Amino acid sequence: MKINVFESHITAVPEEQDSFSLLGYRIMKKMDIPNVMPCRRILFNEEERLLFEVPAEKESLRSAMDADPGRTVLLVLDSLADILKQTEQNEFLKREYIDFSMDTIYIVPSRGKAMFLYCPIVSSDRASFGQRLYTLLEELLGDLPNYEEERVRFLLSRISAWPETDMEEVFRFIREKFGHGVTHIKGLEFRYSGMLGSFSFYVRKPEFIIGKNQLCDGVLTVSSAISRRHCRVFQQGTQYYLTDLGSRNHTYLNDRMLIGQEAVPVREGDRVRIADVEFTVREEME
């Protein structure tokens, strides 16, 4: 089976040794499988293929992992668990048809979900379900050796035991322990409490400018050291970032001065100092 990834869609083309499961396709179309990309069967140059619609609002899995690996891992596992539960409840849905390639999984930030391919093509040279699931987990968890989430630590322990790992146990664990939804960030609160009193900025839009200019989203006039347009907070996918806007007295994240147009992730508990005014960051969760 050959998979081709495009900006707006993905195609799966059976090769000579493959067979297309018409029953599998019909069941997929009839059932409302959660977190699976819409699919239709087409002919192109007299060649049968499946065409999957990639979500318009999307972030690639690799990009999401670079931005916030811990949150992305939980989101992927929760979304996968929802699909696995559906395959367990219907004997005509086969887990073997789920594609685990990092390049065909997308994150939909507004829904807090990952979208997968469910591809009813039987391929003789395709790796087993367990081996393909292991490969995905190895890639996802490989950069999280110190991750504290108990469920993820369990998966790490099983993956590190490969090839003795019982992938059926891993499959059951994901199906049973995940799939209850991922809480995701709806905004940030920049909270100040000090000699100047107490006040907050609430970042609930894709771009938020802070400075003493009255046209800024967050107007900050409590210090003469603050520039007219001092810094910018912006959202990319599921992650918020902070960058300085060439201010005279700089912007700091956890006491580190931001250099030039450097954009750094902002998370719960971070300290952001805008010139000489320091805020604590709190995440607003949905």
PDB file of C-alpha atoms in Angstrom, residues 94-191:
ATOM      1  CA  LYS A  94     -10.756  -3.957  12.581  1.00  0.00           C
ATOM      2  CA  ARG A  95      -8.029  -2.261  14.576  1.00  0.00           C
ATOM      3  CA  GLU A  96      -5.539  -3.492  11.959  1.00  0.00           C
ATOM      4  CA  TYR A  97      -6.879  -0.841   9.571  1.00  0.00           C
ATOM      5  CA  ILE A  98      -5.716   2.054  11.807  1.00  0.00           C
ATOM      6  CA  ASP A  99      -2.657   3.799  10.366  1.00  0.00           C
ATOM      7  CA  PHE A 100      -0.019   4.791  12.925  1.00  0.00           C
ATOM      8  CA  SER A 101       2.342   6.826  10.769  1.00  0.00           C
ATOM      9  CA  MET A 102       3.487  10.100  12.370  1.00  0.00           C
ATOM     10  CA  ASP A 103       2.963  11.765   8.982  1.00  0.00           C
ATOM     11  CA  THR A 104      -0.741  10.872   8.722  1.00  0.00           C
ATOM     12  CA  ILE A 105      -1.872  11.880  12.214  1.00  0.00           C
ATOM     13  CA  TYR A 106      -3.103  15.436  12.677  1.00  0.00           C
ATOM     14  CA  ILE A 107      -4.041  17.505  15.711  1.00  0.00           C
ATOM     15  CA  VAL A 108      -7.225  19.617  15.665  1.00  0.00           C
ATOM     16  CA  PRO A 109      -6.517  22.178  18.431  1.00  0.00           C
ATOM     17  CA  SER A 110     -10.066  23.561  18.774  1.00  0.00           C
ATOM     18  CA  ARG A 111     -11.458  20.045  19.398  1.00  0.00           C
ATOM     19  CA  GLY A 112      -8.560  18.807  21.480  1.00  0.00           C
ATOM     20  CA  LYS A 113      -8.385  15.681  19.320  1.00  0.00           C
ATOM     21  CA  ALA A 114      -6.013  13.763  17.095  1.00  0.00           C
ATOM     22  CA  MET A 115      -7.317  12.498  13.742  1.00  0.00           C
ATOM     23  CA  PHE A 116      -6.220   9.138  12.312  1.00  0.00           C
ATOM     24  CA  LEU A 117      -6.607   7.213   9.045  1.00  0.00           C
ATOM     25  CA  TYR A 118      -8.806   4.120   9.107  1.00  0.00           C
ATOM     26  CA  CYS A 119      -7.633   2.390   5.956  1.00  0.00           C
ATOM     27  CA  PRO A 120      -9.430  -0.883   4.959  1.00  0.00           C
ATOM     28  CA  ILE A 121      -6.680  -2.224   2.698  1.00  0.00           C
ATOM     29  CA  VAL A 122      -5.136  -5.621   3.446  1.00  0.00           C
ATOM     30  CA  SER A 123      -1.411  -5.540   2.710  1.00  0.00           C
ATOM     31  CA  SER A 124       0.763  -8.622   2.957  1.00  0.00           C
ATOM     32  CA  ASP A 125       3.926  -6.655   3.705  1.00  0.00           C
ATOM     33  CA  ARG A 126       2.325  -4.419   6.333  1.00  0.00           C
ATOM     34  CA  ALA A 127       3.756  -4.785   9.832  1.00  0.00           C
ATOM     35  CA  SER A 128       1.492  -6.273  12.495  1.00  0.00           C
ATOM     36  CA  PHE A 129      -0.840  -4.093  14.540  1.00  0.00           C
ATOM     37  CA  GLY A 130       1.313  -4.555  17.637  1.00  0.00           C
ATOM     38  CA  GLN A 131       4.552  -3.701  15.877  1.00  0.00           C
ATOM     39  CA  ARG A 132       3.073  -0.585  14.273  1.00  0.00           C
ATOM     40  CA  LEU A 133       1.570   0.553  17.581  1.00  0.00           C
ATOM     41  CA  TYR A 134       4.939  -0.014  19.261  1.00  0.00           C
ATOM     42  CA  THR A 135       6.707   2.099  16.604  1.00  0.00           C
ATOM     43  CA  LEU A 136       4.282   5.002  17.148  1.00  0.00           C
ATOM     44  CA  LEU A 137       4.603   4.842  20.942  1.00  0.00           C
ATOM     45  CA  GLU A 138       8.384   4.666  20.704  1.00  0.00           C
ATOM     46  CA  GLU A 139       8.419   7.871  18.652  1.00  0.00           C
ATOM     47  CA  LEU A 140       5.906   9.642  20.874  1.00  0.00           C
ATOM     48  CA  LEU A 141       7.403   8.648  24.210  1.00  0.00           C
ATOM     49  CA  GLY A 142      11.076   8.656  23.279  1.00  0.00           C
ATOM     50  CA  ASP A 143      11.500  12.317  24.275  1.00  0.00           C
ATOM     51  CA  LEU A 144       9.613  11.993  27.579  1.00  0.00           C
ATOM     52  CA  PRO A 145      11.933  10.018  29.867  1.00  0.00           C
ATOM     53  CA  ASN A 146      11.045  12.124  32.919  1.00  0.00           C
ATOM     54  CA  TYR A 147       7.359  12.573  32.247  1.00  0.00           C
ATOM     55  CA  GLU A 148       5.397  12.338  35.501  1.00  0.00           C
ATOM     56  CA  GLU A 149       1.949  11.280  34.231  1.00  0.00           C
ATOM     57  CA  GLU A 150       1.380   7.822  35.745  1.00  0.00           C
ATOM     58  CA  ARG A 151      -0.284   6.305  32.656  1.00  0.00           C
ATOM     59  CA  VAL A 152       2.546   7.483  30.417  1.00  0.00           C
ATOM     60  CA  ARG A 153       5.170   6.138  32.819  1.00  0.00           C
ATOM     61  CA  PHE A 154       3.500   2.718  32.585  1.00  0.00           C
ATOM     62  CA  LEU A 155       3.663   2.804  28.778  1.00  0.00           C
ATOM     63  CA  LEU A 156       7.306   3.895  28.913  1.00  0.00           C
ATOM     64  CA  SER A 157       8.133   0.893  31.090  1.00  0.00           C
ATOM     65  CA  ARG A 158       6.465  -1.469  28.617  1.00  0.00           C
ATOM     66  CA  ILE A 159       8.044   0.088  25.552  1.00  0.00           C
ATOM     67  CA  SER A 160      11.525  -0.068  27.089  1.00  0.00           C
ATOM     68  CA  ALA A 161      11.064  -3.856  27.497  1.00  0.00           C
ATOM     69  CA  TRP A 162      10.688  -4.447  23.724  1.00  0.00           C
ATOM     70  CA  PRO A 163      10.765  -7.048  22.136  1.00  0.00           C
ATOM     71  CA  GLU A 164       9.471  -8.874  25.234  1.00  0.00           C
ATOM     72  CA  THR A 165       6.634  -6.348  25.489  1.00  0.00           C
ATOM     73  CA  ASP A 166       3.138  -7.840  25.420  1.00  0.00           C
ATOM     74  CA  MET A 167       1.497  -5.434  22.960  1.00  0.00           C
ATOM     75  CA  GLU A 168      -1.924  -6.896  23.738  1.00  0.00           C
ATOM     76  CA  GLU A 169      -1.453  -5.678  27.302  1.00  0.00           C
ATOM     77  CA  VAL A 170      -0.447  -2.246  25.970  1.00  0.00           C
ATOM     78  CA  PHE A 171      -3.482  -2.229  23.692  1.00  0.00           C
ATOM     79  CA  ARG A 172      -5.827  -3.056  26.581  1.00  0.00           C
ATOM     80  CA  PHE A 173      -4.193  -0.444  28.805  1.00  0.00           C
ATOM     81  CA  ILE A 174      -4.672   2.353  26.243  1.00  0.00           C
ATOM     82  CA  ARG A 175      -8.246   1.264  25.576  1.00  0.00           C
ATOM     83  CA  GLU A 176      -9.148   1.189  29.279  1.00  0.00           C
ATOM     84  CA  LYS A 177      -7.111   4.020  30.779  1.00  0.00           C
ATOM     85  CA  PHE A 178      -7.379   6.686  28.084  1.00  0.00           C
ATOM     86  CA  GLY A 179     -10.192   8.126  26.008  1.00  0.00           C
ATOM     87  CA  HIS A 180     -11.837  10.359  28.584  1.00  0.00           C
ATOM     88  CA  GLY A 181     -10.992  13.568  26.787  1.00  0.00           C
ATOM     89  CA  VAL A 182      -8.032  15.938  27.070  1.00  0.00           C
ATOM     90  CA  THR A 183      -8.455  19.218  28.887  1.00  0.00           C
ATOM     91  CA  HIS A 184      -6.835  21.911  26.792  1.00  0.00           C
ATOM     92  CA  ILE A 185      -5.894  25.546  27.255  1.00  0.00           C
ATOM     93  CA  LYS A 186      -8.454  28.194  26.369  1.00  0.00           C
ATOM     94  CA  GLY A 187      -6.188  31.089  27.378  1.00  0.00           C
ATOM     95  CA  LEU A 188      -3.509  32.445  29.696  1.00  0.00           C
ATOM     96  CA  GLU A 189      -3.700  34.717  32.699  1.00  0.00           C
ATOM     97  CA  PHE A 190      -0.734  37.020  33.345  1.00  0.00           C
ATOM     98  CA  ARG A 191      -1.156  37.720  37.072  1.00  0.00           C
TER      99      ARG A 191
END
